[in-house]
Amino acid sequence: MKNVTNLYAVSTSVGSGKTHAAIRYMDGGTFCNQNYIYVAPTKLLLEQTAHNLRQAITQRTGQDALHVHVIHSDCRQDEDLPTWLEALRIIDEAANEQGQVVMLTTTTFLNIVPRIQSKSHWRVILDEAFQPVTFYQYHLGRDLESGWQYLEEVFAIHPDKDYLITPAPGCEDKVAEIASGNYERSGDQAQGHQGLAALVANPARRCEVVQTKKARMLLEARYGLSPGVVIDGIAEEEEGSGSILLVACYFTPEEFLGFREVIFMAALFDRTILYYLWQKQFGIRFRPHGFFEHTPLRDTHREQGRHIAIGHLLHPDDSTSKMNLSRNRVTGEANESKTGQRVIDALVQAAGERFKEQPFLLQVNDGYGYEKSASPLLPSNAIKIPTLSHGLNDYKDIHHVAALAVTNPNPQEAGWVMNKTGLSHKETLMAYRIHTTYQAVGRTSIRCRSNGQEQKVFLVVGYDDAKFLHDLFPQSRWLGQVGKLPSFSLLQQQGKADGNILRTAKAICQYLQSLPDEICRVSSRALKPAIAPDMAPRSWAKATGLVAVEVTGWIRQGSSFVRQTFSDLFEEDSEVLAA
């Protein structure tokens, strides 16, 4: 796209004051009589910004800010209208230069953006960048012919347009009805289309089949295609799982071009997937915005760097991935299901012990059992924050954080992004993941100038993320690996040579952790008859050497294991022979 002049970028540091600057932009100066659509990812951030904007308007004018409309599922003026329809009505009924402000969640705005008729009346401020790509799995089922027929009743695939998916000819209204959950005309059998229809029905999105090896085979069989670009690194489907088409649905710039201006305002915006995708695929060059260029914004990185220490919890050999978080914390075996024995549990424990009695923010993916604040897995000094933590301002007095959530795409998704953006595999994973981590550290006291001199510690999962933050915050102190988790990459190599040694190491760890608190020492020689009586002495020595001391809570002293207390002081020794 050439000559696009209405798309602007404000790429800042976290805690820079960009939202307050946006309030000043909407409230004062040359453009205070303009119409604005302000967009934020969460209802909480909407409410906070609306409150501050109304205060600013009242202070300036001495009148209530009746022209500020906050619309979300919990705040509507017309209870009879769905959220999106109420927002659309207010936007399209507003006259030009009426000084109206409509405040929406990102989800609502993206749903209505192609339906807005009066775009030229509005300036848009997107506070935090949105994720431009959604991946959807469409199941053709075991009977491929029936699956294709069912799909093609409603949708069409265009091989000559990068496998674009559109409504089948004459089915535009039908797709829209299915997307809204209305099956009156199409019948209940159309319910299987609802997920894909909701994506295809939005003209602001482009939906296309991801060219995995499996998808290519299915499409070639259906359409007789010649070989094309295939995304590598695809995990094979399980036998009998049926045939699945992975669909990438992504927002394109066209529906944003009719507004007077669209300001993408985000921490590290120039490192987002949206930035890379629109730049590479559509030639978009985001312009600097005059108002924000001349508005002093806080450089949190330079201001806070010398007060921050940064470390990682995994061994430097190991990458930041959910697979590694789900390993056994001692042996490195994949898919550990027992709570307390997983790597993620070891990371949380290490963070809790590092910060001792000091409170810290803890960010962990859902599904590991840390969702509830009363979870017994949570250290007593941990304050759980969500994976999506944008806009949270309640923790400005907390100095430390363990950002342990991992938001990597799967291999198929990563391959598609790499093909569309030109990013390397490592760059793609970082572009997805680092914003989750960065937003977590941004919830701490670095947001507050009054806490600027306090020392802060940021702990993350892997070396690459820690190095990124260390480079981002000048003069920050490098902690390296915190704790003594072993190299799971090395354990895997060793396990391939002798899996029995790893299994024995795991058994030793479980035995030590099962001992009552009053037992503080146990000899390696005493353990062997109970755990591996027939193992060769050399193999037994290797197994005892693999036991992760920091993880188990026991430390090696000579030929014995000695319990390590929280204060690193050892109680009086009492030896026990394994029965």
Coordinates of C-alpha atoms in Angstrom, one line a residue:
M1 CA 0.0 0.0 0.0
K2 CA 1.4 3.4 -1.0
N3 CA 0.7 6.8 0.3
V4 CA -0.9 5.7 3.6
T5 CA -0.7 8.8 5.8
N6 CA -3.1 8.2 8.6
L7 CA -1.4 5.4 10.6
Y8 CA 0.8 6.5 13.4
A9 CA 3.0 4.7 16.0
V10 CA 3.8 5.8 19.5
S11 CA 6.3 3.2 20.7
T12 CA 7.3 3.8 24.3
S13 CA 8.6 2.2 27.4
V14 CA 6.2 0.7 30.0
G15 CA 5.1 3.3 32.5
S16 CA 6.0 6.1 30.2
G17 CA 2.7 8.0 30.8
K18 CA 1.4 7.5 27.3
T19 CA -2.2 7.0 28.5
H20 CA -2.1 10.3 30.4
A21 CA -0.7 11.9 27.2
A22 CA -3.6 10.5 25.2
I23 CA -6.0 12.1 27.8
R24 CA -4.3 15.4 27.3
Y25 CA -4.6 15.0 23.5
M26 CA -8.3 14.2 23.6
D27 CA -9.1 16.9 26.2
G28 CA -7.1 19.9 25.2
G29 CA -5.4 21.9 22.5
T30 CA -6.3 22.2 18.8
F31 CA -8.2 18.9 18.6
C32 CA -10.4 19.0 21.7
N33 CA -13.6 19.4 19.5
Q34 CA -12.7 16.3 17.5
N35 CA -14.4 12.9 17.8
Y36 CA -12.3 10.1 19.3
I37 CA -12.6 6.4 19.6
Y38 CA -10.3 5.3 22.5
V39 CA -9.6 1.5 22.5
A40 CA -8.0 -0.5 25.4
P41 CA -7.6 -4.3 25.9
T42 CA -9.4 -4.5 29.2
K43 CA -12.5 -3.1 30.8
L44 CA -10.4 -2.1 33.8
L45 CA -8.1 0.1 31.7
L46 CA -11.2 1.6 30.0
E47 CA -12.8 2.6 33.3
Q48 CA -9.5 4.0 34.6
T49 CA -8.9 6.1 31.5
A50 CA -12.6 7.3 31.4
H51 CA -12.4 8.4 35.0
N52 CA -9.2 10.4 34.4
L53 CA -10.5 11.9 31.2
R54 CA -13.8 13.0 32.8
Q55 CA -11.9 14.6 35.6
A56 CA -9.7 16.5 33.2
I57 CA -12.7 17.7 31.2
T58 CA -14.5 18.8 34.3
Q59 CA -11.5 20.7 35.6
R60 CA -11.1 22.5 32.2
T61 CA -14.7 23.3 31.5
G62 CA -16.4 23.2 34.9
Q63 CA -19.1 20.9 33.4
D64 CA -19.8 17.2 33.5
A65 CA -18.3 15.3 30.6
L66 CA -21.5 14.0 29.2
H67 CA -20.0 13.4 25.8
V68 CA -17.7 10.6 27.1
H69 CA -19.3 7.2 26.4
V70 CA -17.9 4.0 28.0
I71 CA -19.3 1.0 26.3
H72 CA -18.6 -2.6 27.3
S73 CA -20.5 -5.7 28.6
D74 CA -20.9 -4.2 32.1
C75 CA -21.5 -0.6 31.1
R76 CA -24.2 0.1 28.5
Q77 CA -26.7 2.9 28.0
D78 CA -29.3 0.7 26.2
E79 CA -29.7 -2.7 27.8
D80 CA -31.8 -3.9 24.9
L81 CA -28.9 -3.5 22.4
P82 CA -25.8 -5.8 22.3
T83 CA -22.6 -4.0 23.1
W84 CA -21.3 -3.8 19.6
L85 CA -24.5 -2.5 18.2
E86 CA -24.8 0.3 20.8
A87 CA -21.2 1.3 20.1
L88 CA -21.9 1.4 16.3
R89 CA -25.1 3.4 16.7
I90 CA -23.4 6.1 18.8
I91 CA -20.4 6.3 16.4
D92 CA -22.5 6.6 13.2
E93 CA -25.0 9.1 14.6
A94 CA -22.3 11.5 15.8
A95 CA -21.8 14.6 13.7
N96 CA -18.3 15.6 12.6
E97 CA -16.3 17.7 15.1
Q98 CA -18.8 17.2 17.9
G99 CA -16.3 16.5 20.6
Q100 CA -17.6 13.0 21.2
V101 CA -15.4 10.3 22.9
V102 CA -16.4 6.6 22.6
M103 CA -14.4 4.2 24.7
L104 CA -14.4 0.5 23.7
T105 CA -12.5 -2.7 24.4
T106 CA -10.2 -3.9 21.7
T107 CA -12.5 -6.9 21.0
T108 CA -15.6 -4.7 20.4
F109 CA -13.7 -2.2 18.2
L110 CA -12.2 -4.9 16.0
N111 CA -15.6 -6.5 15.6
I112 CA -17.3 -3.2 14.4
V113 CA -14.5 -1.5 12.5
P114 CA -15.6 -2.7 9.0
R115 CA -19.2 -1.6 9.8
I116 CA -18.4 2.0 10.8
Q117 CA -19.9 4.3 8.1
S118 CA -18.6 7.6 9.3
K119 CA -14.9 6.8 9.7
S120 CA -13.8 10.2 8.4
H121 CA -15.5 11.8 11.5
W122 CA -13.2 10.0 13.9
R123 CA -9.7 9.8 15.3
V124 CA -8.8 6.4 16.8
I125 CA -6.4 5.8 19.7
L126 CA -5.4 2.2 20.2
D127 CA -3.9 1.9 23.7
E128 CA -1.7 -1.2 23.5
A129 CA -1.3 -3.1 20.2
F130 CA -3.7 -6.0 19.5
Q131 CA -2.7 -9.5 18.4
P132 CA -3.4 -9.4 14.6
V133 CA -3.5 -13.1 14.0
T134 CA -5.9 -15.7 15.3
F135 CA -5.4 -19.4 14.4
Y136 CA -8.4 -21.7 14.1
Q137 CA -8.6 -25.5 13.6
Y138 CA -11.3 -26.7 11.2
H139 CA -12.0 -30.4 11.5
L140 CA -12.9 -32.1 8.3
G141 CA -13.6 -35.4 10.1
R142 CA -12.8 -39.0 9.3
D143 CA -14.9 -39.0 6.1
L144 CA -13.0 -36.5 4.0
E145 CA -15.6 -36.3 1.2
S146 CA -18.4 -35.6 3.6
G147 CA -16.2 -33.1 5.4
W148 CA -15.3 -31.2 2.3
Q149 CA -19.0 -31.1 1.2
Y150 CA -20.0 -29.8 4.6
L151 CA -17.3 -27.1 4.4
E152 CA -18.1 -26.1 0.8
E153 CA -21.8 -25.6 1.6
V154 CA -20.9 -22.4 3.3
F155 CA -17.3 -21.5 2.5
A156 CA -15.1 -21.3 -0.6
I157 CA -11.3 -21.8 -0.7
H158 CA -9.3 -19.9 -3.4
P159 CA -6.0 -21.7 -4.2
D160 CA -5.0 -18.8 -6.5
K161 CA -5.2 -16.3 -3.6
D162 CA -3.0 -18.0 -1.0
Y163 CA -5.9 -20.4 -0.1
L164 CA -8.1 -17.5 1.0
I165 CA -11.4 -18.6 2.6
T166 CA -14.5 -16.6 1.9
P167 CA -18.2 -17.2 2.1
A168 CA -19.3 -19.4 -0.8
P169 CA -21.1 -17.5 -3.6
G170 CA -24.5 -16.3 -2.3
C171 CA -23.7 -17.3 1.3
E172 CA -22.6 -14.0 2.7
D173 CA -25.8 -13.4 4.7
K174 CA -25.8 -17.1 5.8
V175 CA -22.3 -16.8 7.1
A176 CA -23.1 -13.7 9.0
E177 CA -26.2 -15.4 10.6
I178 CA -24.1 -18.4 11.6
A179 CA -21.4 -16.2 13.1
S180 CA -24.0 -14.5 15.3
G181 CA -25.4 -17.9 16.4
N182 CA -28.6 -17.6 14.4
Y183 CA -29.4 -21.0 12.9
E184 CA -33.0 -20.3 12.1
R185 CA -32.5 -20.4 8.3
S186 CA -29.4 -22.7 8.1
G187 CA -30.5 -25.2 10.7
D188 CA -28.8 -26.6 13.8
Q189 CA -26.5 -28.6 11.5
A190 CA -24.6 -25.4 10.8
Q191 CA -23.4 -25.1 14.4
G192 CA -20.1 -26.7 13.3
H193 CA -19.4 -23.7 11.1
Q194 CA -19.9 -21.1 13.9
G195 CA -16.2 -20.7 14.9
L196 CA -14.9 -20.2 11.4
A197 CA -17.9 -18.1 10.3
A198 CA -17.2 -15.7 13.2
L199 CA -13.8 -15.1 11.7
V200 CA -14.7 -15.1 8.0
A201 CA -17.7 -12.8 8.5
N202 CA -15.5 -9.9 9.6
P203 CA -14.3 -8.1 6.4
A204 CA -11.4 -6.6 8.3
R205 CA -9.8 -10.1 8.6
R206 CA -8.3 -12.2 5.9
C207 CA -8.6 -15.9 6.5
E208 CA -6.4 -18.4 4.7
V209 CA -5.4 -22.1 5.1
V210 CA -1.9 -22.5 6.6
Q211 CA 0.2 -24.7 4.3
T212 CA 1.2 -27.5 6.6
K213 CA 2.3 -30.7 5.0
K214 CA -0.9 -32.4 6.0
A215 CA -3.0 -29.5 4.6
R216 CA -1.1 -29.5 1.4
M217 CA -1.9 -33.2 0.9
L218 CA -5.6 -32.6 1.6
L219 CA -5.8 -29.5 -0.8
E220 CA -3.9 -31.3 -3.6
A221 CA -6.3 -34.2 -3.4
R222 CA -9.3 -31.9 -3.5
Y223 CA -8.1 -29.2 -5.9
G224 CA -5.3 -30.9 -7.9
L225 CA -2.8 -28.3 -6.8
S226 CA 0.9 -28.1 -7.9
P227 CA 3.5 -28.0 -5.1
G228 CA 3.9 -24.7 -3.3
V229 CA 5.4 -23.2 -0.2
V230 CA 5.0 -25.7 2.7
I231 CA 5.4 -24.7 6.4
D232 CA 8.0 -27.0 8.0
G233 CA 8.3 -28.2 11.5
I234 CA 4.7 -29.6 11.8
A235 CA 3.9 -32.1 14.4
E236 CA 2.2 -35.2 13.0
E237 CA -1.5 -35.7 13.8
E238 CA -2.3 -38.7 16.0
E239 CA -3.6 -41.7 14.1
G240 CA -7.4 -41.6 13.9
S241 CA -7.7 -37.9 14.8
G242 CA -9.3 -37.0 11.5
S243 CA -8.0 -34.3 9.1
I244 CA -7.6 -30.8 10.3
L245 CA -7.1 -27.6 8.4
L246 CA -5.3 -24.9 10.3
V247 CA -6.6 -21.4 9.3
A248 CA -4.8 -18.2 9.9
C249 CA -7.1 -15.2 10.2
Y250 CA -5.4 -11.8 10.4
F251 CA -6.4 -8.2 10.3
T252 CA -5.4 -6.2 7.3
P253 CA -4.9 -2.3 7.2
E254 CA -7.7 -1.5 4.6
E255 CA -10.5 -1.0 7.1
F256 CA -8.3 1.4 9.2
L257 CA -7.5 3.7 6.3
G258 CA -10.8 5.7 6.3
F259 CA -10.4 7.2 9.7
R260 CA -8.8 10.7 10.1
E261 CA -6.0 9.1 12.0
V262 CA -5.3 5.8 13.8
I263 CA -2.7 6.0 16.6
F264 CA -1.1 2.7 17.6
M265 CA 0.1 3.5 21.1
A266 CA 2.0 0.7 22.8
A267 CA 5.0 -0.2 24.8
L268 CA 7.6 -1.6 22.4
F269 CA 5.1 -1.3 19.5
D270 CA 8.0 -1.7 17.0
R271 CA 8.6 -5.2 18.3
T272 CA 5.0 -6.5 17.9
I273 CA 3.7 -9.0 15.4
L274 CA 1.3 -6.4 14.1
Y275 CA 4.1 -4.0 13.3
Y276 CA 6.2 -6.7 11.5
L277 CA 3.2 -8.2 9.6
W278 CA 1.7 -4.9 8.3
Q279 CA 5.2 -3.6 7.4
K280 CA 6.2 -6.8 5.5
Q281 CA 2.9 -7.8 3.9
F282 CA 1.4 -4.4 3.1
G283 CA 4.3 -2.0 3.0
I284 CA 2.9 0.1 5.9
R285 CA 5.2 2.7 7.3
F286 CA 3.9 3.9 10.6
R287 CA 4.5 7.6 11.0
P288 CA 5.6 9.5 14.2
H289 CA 2.8 11.6 15.6
G290 CA 3.4 15.3 16.1
F291 CA 1.6 15.7 19.4
F292 CA 3.2 12.7 21.1
E293 CA 6.6 13.5 19.5
H294 CA 6.6 16.8 21.4
T295 CA 5.0 15.6 24.6
P296 CA 7.6 14.6 27.2
L297 CA 7.2 10.9 28.0
R298 CA 9.1 9.1 30.7
D299 CA 12.0 6.9 29.7
T300 CA 11.5 4.2 32.3
H301 CA 14.3 2.1 30.9
R302 CA 17.0 4.7 31.5
E303 CA 15.5 6.1 34.6
Q304 CA 15.1 2.7 36.3
G305 CA 17.9 0.6 34.8
R306 CA 20.5 1.1 37.6
H307 CA 17.9 0.0 40.2
I308 CA 17.1 -3.3 38.6
A309 CA 18.6 -6.8 38.8
I310 CA 17.6 -9.3 36.2
G311 CA 18.0 -13.1 36.3
H312 CA 16.6 -16.3 34.7
L313 CA 15.6 -19.6 36.4
L314 CA 16.2 -22.2 33.7
H315 CA 19.7 -23.3 32.9
P316 CA 21.1 -21.3 30.0
D317 CA 21.1 -24.4 27.8
D318 CA 17.3 -24.6 28.0
S319 CA 14.8 -22.6 25.9
T320 CA 11.7 -20.8 27.3
S321 CA 8.9 -23.1 26.3
K322 CA 5.8 -24.7 27.9
M323 CA 7.4 -28.1 27.1
N324 CA 10.3 -27.3 29.4
L325 CA 7.9 -25.9 32.1
S326 CA 6.0 -29.3 32.1
R327 CA 9.1 -31.5 32.5
N328 CA 10.0 -33.4 35.6
R329 CA 12.0 -31.0 37.7
V330 CA 14.6 -33.7 38.5
T331 CA 15.0 -35.9 35.5
G332 CA 13.8 -33.6 32.7
E333 CA 11.3 -36.2 31.5
A334 CA 8.5 -34.6 29.5
N335 CA 4.9 -34.2 30.5
E336 CA 5.2 -34.6 34.2
S337 CA 1.7 -34.7 35.6
K338 CA 2.3 -34.8 39.3
T339 CA 1.9 -31.4 41.0
G340 CA 5.1 -30.3 42.7
Q341 CA 7.3 -32.4 40.5
R342 CA 7.1 -30.1 37.5
V343 CA 9.7 -27.6 36.4
I344 CA 7.2 -24.8 36.8
D345 CA 6.8 -25.8 40.4
A346 CA 10.5 -25.6 40.9
L347 CA 10.6 -22.1 39.3
V348 CA 7.9 -20.8 41.5
Q349 CA 9.6 -22.3 44.6
A350 CA 12.9 -20.8 43.6
A351 CA 11.3 -17.4 43.2
G352 CA 9.6 -17.6 46.6
E353 CA 12.8 -18.5 48.3
R354 CA 14.8 -15.8 46.4
F355 CA 12.5 -13.1 47.7
K356 CA 12.1 -14.7 51.1
E357 CA 9.6 -12.6 53.1
Q358 CA 9.4 -9.8 50.5
P359 CA 6.2 -9.7 48.4
F360 CA 6.5 -10.3 44.7
L361 CA 4.3 -10.5 41.6
L362 CA 3.9 -13.9 40.1
Q363 CA 2.8 -14.5 36.5
V364 CA 2.1 -18.1 35.5
N365 CA 0.1 -19.6 32.7
D366 CA -3.4 -21.0 33.6
G367 CA -3.6 -24.7 33.8
Y368 CA -0.8 -25.4 36.3
G369 CA -2.9 -24.9 39.4
Y370 CA -1.8 -21.4 40.4
E371 CA -5.0 -19.7 39.2
K372 CA -6.6 -19.3 42.7
S373 CA -5.0 -16.9 45.2
A374 CA -5.7 -19.6 47.9
S375 CA -3.8 -22.3 46.0
P376 CA -1.4 -24.2 48.3
L377 CA 1.1 -24.1 45.5
L378 CA 1.5 -20.3 45.8
P379 CA 4.4 -19.1 48.1
S380 CA 3.0 -17.0 50.9
N381 CA 4.8 -13.9 49.6
A382 CA 3.5 -14.2 46.0
I383 CA 0.8 -12.0 44.5
K384 CA -0.7 -13.7 41.4
I385 CA -1.3 -11.5 38.3
P386 CA -2.9 -12.7 35.0
T387 CA -1.0 -13.6 31.8
L388 CA -2.7 -10.6 30.2
S389 CA -1.7 -7.9 32.7
H390 CA -1.9 -4.8 30.5
G391 CA -3.1 -1.7 32.4
L392 CA -3.0 -3.1 35.9
N393 CA -2.0 -0.2 38.3
D394 CA -2.7 -1.8 41.6
Y395 CA 0.9 -3.0 42.4
K396 CA 3.0 0.1 42.2
D397 CA 4.4 -0.6 45.7
I398 CA 5.6 -4.1 44.8
H399 CA 9.3 -4.1 43.7
H400 CA 9.9 -7.7 42.5
V401 CA 8.3 -10.0 39.9
A402 CA 8.7 -13.5 38.7
A403 CA 7.3 -13.4 35.1
L404 CA 6.9 -17.2 34.4
A405 CA 4.1 -17.2 31.8
V406 CA 5.1 -18.5 28.3
T407 CA 3.0 -17.5 25.3
N408 CA 4.9 -19.1 22.4
P409 CA 3.0 -20.0 19.3
N410 CA 3.0 -23.7 18.3
P411 CA 5.2 -24.8 15.4
Q412 CA 2.6 -24.5 12.7
E413 CA 1.6 -21.0 13.8
A414 CA 5.3 -19.9 14.1
G415 CA 6.0 -21.2 10.6
W416 CA 3.2 -19.1 9.2
V417 CA 4.3 -16.0 11.0
M418 CA 7.9 -16.5 9.8
N419 CA 6.7 -16.9 6.2
K420 CA 4.6 -13.7 6.4
T421 CA 7.0 -11.5 8.3
G422 CA 10.5 -12.7 7.3
L423 CA 11.4 -13.1 11.0
S424 CA 13.6 -16.0 12.1
H425 CA 12.2 -18.7 14.3
K426 CA 13.9 -17.2 17.4
E427 CA 12.7 -13.7 16.5
T428 CA 9.1 -15.0 16.0
L429 CA 9.0 -16.7 19.4
M430 CA 10.5 -13.6 21.1
A431 CA 8.0 -11.2 19.4
Y432 CA 5.1 -13.4 20.7
R433 CA 6.5 -14.0 24.2
I434 CA 8.4 -10.9 25.3
H435 CA 5.4 -8.6 25.5
T436 CA 3.8 -10.9 28.1
T437 CA 6.9 -10.8 30.2
Y438 CA 7.5 -7.1 29.6
Q439 CA 4.0 -6.2 30.7
A440 CA 4.5 -8.3 33.9
V441 CA 7.6 -6.4 34.9
G442 CA 5.8 -3.2 34.1
R443 CA 3.2 -3.8 36.8
T444 CA 5.8 -3.3 39.5
S445 CA 7.1 -0.1 41.2
I446 CA 9.0 1.0 38.1
R447 CA 5.6 2.6 37.1
C448 CA 5.9 5.0 40.1
R449 CA 8.5 7.8 40.3
S450 CA 8.2 7.9 44.1
N451 CA 9.5 4.3 44.3
G452 CA 12.2 5.0 41.7
Q453 CA 15.2 4.5 44.1
E454 CA 14.0 1.1 45.5
Q455 CA 16.0 -1.9 44.3
K456 CA 14.0 -4.3 42.1
V457 CA 14.5 -7.9 41.0
F458 CA 13.0 -9.3 37.8
L459 CA 13.1 -13.1 37.4
V460 CA 12.1 -14.7 34.1
V461 CA 12.1 -18.2 32.7
G462 CA 14.9 -18.4 30.2
Y463 CA 18.3 -16.8 29.4
D464 CA 17.1 -15.1 26.1
D465 CA 14.2 -13.2 27.9
A466 CA 16.5 -12.1 30.7
K467 CA 19.2 -10.9 28.2
F468 CA 16.5 -8.9 26.3
L469 CA 15.4 -7.1 29.5
H470 CA 19.0 -6.6 30.6
D471 CA 19.8 -4.9 27.3
L472 CA 16.6 -2.9 27.4
F473 CA 17.3 -1.4 30.9
P474 CA 20.7 0.3 30.7
Q475 CA 23.0 -0.3 33.7
S476 CA 20.7 -3.1 35.1
R477 CA 22.6 -5.7 37.1
W478 CA 22.9 -9.2 35.6
L479 CA 22.2 -12.1 38.0
G480 CA 22.5 -14.9 35.6
Q481 CA 20.8 -18.2 36.6
V482 CA 19.0 -18.0 39.9
G483 CA 18.9 -21.3 41.6
K484 CA 20.5 -24.5 40.4
L485 CA 18.2 -26.2 38.1
P486 CA 20.2 -28.7 35.9
S487 CA 20.5 -28.5 32.1
F488 CA 17.5 -30.5 30.8
S489 CA 19.1 -30.5 27.4
L490 CA 22.1 -32.3 29.0
L491 CA 19.8 -34.6 31.0
Q492 CA 18.0 -35.6 27.7
Q493 CA 21.3 -36.5 26.1
Q494 CA 22.4 -38.5 29.2
G495 CA 18.9 -40.1 29.3
K496 CA 19.3 -41.3 25.7
A497 CA 22.5 -43.0 26.8
D498 CA 21.1 -44.5 29.9
G499 CA 17.4 -43.9 30.8
N500 CA 17.8 -46.2 33.9
I501 CA 20.1 -43.7 35.5
L502 CA 17.5 -40.9 35.1
R503 CA 14.8 -43.0 36.5
T504 CA 17.0 -43.9 39.5
A505 CA 17.8 -40.2 40.1
K506 CA 14.0 -39.5 40.1
A507 CA 13.4 -42.3 42.6
I508 CA 16.2 -40.9 44.9
C509 CA 14.6 -37.5 44.7
Q510 CA 11.1 -38.8 45.6
Y511 CA 12.5 -40.8 48.4
L512 CA 14.3 -37.8 49.9
Q513 CA 11.2 -35.6 49.6
S514 CA 9.1 -38.3 51.3
L515 CA 11.3 -38.4 54.5
P516 CA 9.8 -36.8 57.7
D517 CA 11.2 -33.4 58.7
E518 CA 13.1 -34.8 61.7
I519 CA 15.4 -36.9 59.4
C520 CA 18.1 -34.5 58.3
R521 CA 20.8 -36.8 56.9
V522 CA 20.8 -40.0 54.9
S523 CA 23.8 -41.7 53.3
S524 CA 24.0 -42.7 49.7
R525 CA 25.1 -46.2 50.7
A526 CA 22.0 -46.6 52.9
L527 CA 19.7 -45.5 50.0
K528 CA 21.0 -47.9 47.4
P529 CA 19.6 -51.2 48.8
A530 CA 16.1 -49.7 49.0
I531 CA 16.1 -48.0 45.6
A532 CA 18.5 -49.8 43.2
P533 CA 20.1 -52.8 44.9
D534 CA 21.3 -54.3 41.6
M535 CA 22.7 -51.2 39.9
A536 CA 26.4 -51.1 39.2
P537 CA 28.3 -48.7 41.6
R538 CA 29.4 -46.5 38.7
S539 CA 25.8 -46.0 37.4
W540 CA 24.6 -45.4 41.0
A541 CA 27.2 -42.7 41.4
K542 CA 26.0 -41.1 38.2
A543 CA 22.4 -41.2 39.4
T544 CA 23.2 -39.6 42.8
G545 CA 25.1 -36.9 40.9
L546 CA 22.1 -36.1 38.8
V547 CA 19.9 -35.4 41.8
A548 CA 19.0 -31.6 41.7
V549 CA 20.0 -30.5 45.1
E550 CA 18.5 -27.1 45.0
V551 CA 15.2 -28.5 43.8
T552 CA 14.8 -31.3 46.3
G553 CA 15.7 -29.3 49.3
W554 CA 18.7 -31.6 50.1
I555 CA 22.4 -30.8 49.7
R556 CA 25.3 -33.2 49.1
Q557 CA 27.9 -33.5 51.8
G558 CA 30.5 -36.2 51.0
S559 CA 28.7 -39.4 50.5
S560 CA 25.5 -38.3 52.2
F561 CA 22.5 -36.1 51.5
V562 CA 21.8 -33.5 54.1
R563 CA 18.5 -31.6 54.4
Q564 CA 18.8 -27.8 53.7
T565 CA 16.7 -25.5 55.8
F566 CA 15.0 -22.3 54.5
S567 CA 17.6 -20.2 56.3
D568 CA 20.5 -22.2 54.9
L569 CA 21.4 -23.4 58.4
F570 CA 21.5 -27.1 59.1
E571 CA 20.0 -28.7 62.1
E572 CA 21.8 -31.3 64.1
D573 CA 22.5 -34.4 62.0
S574 CA 20.6 -37.6 62.6
E575 CA 21.4 -40.4 60.2
V576 CA 18.9 -43.0 59.2
L577 CA 19.3 -46.2 57.3
A578 CA 16.8 -46.9 54.5
A579 CA 14.7 -49.8 55.5

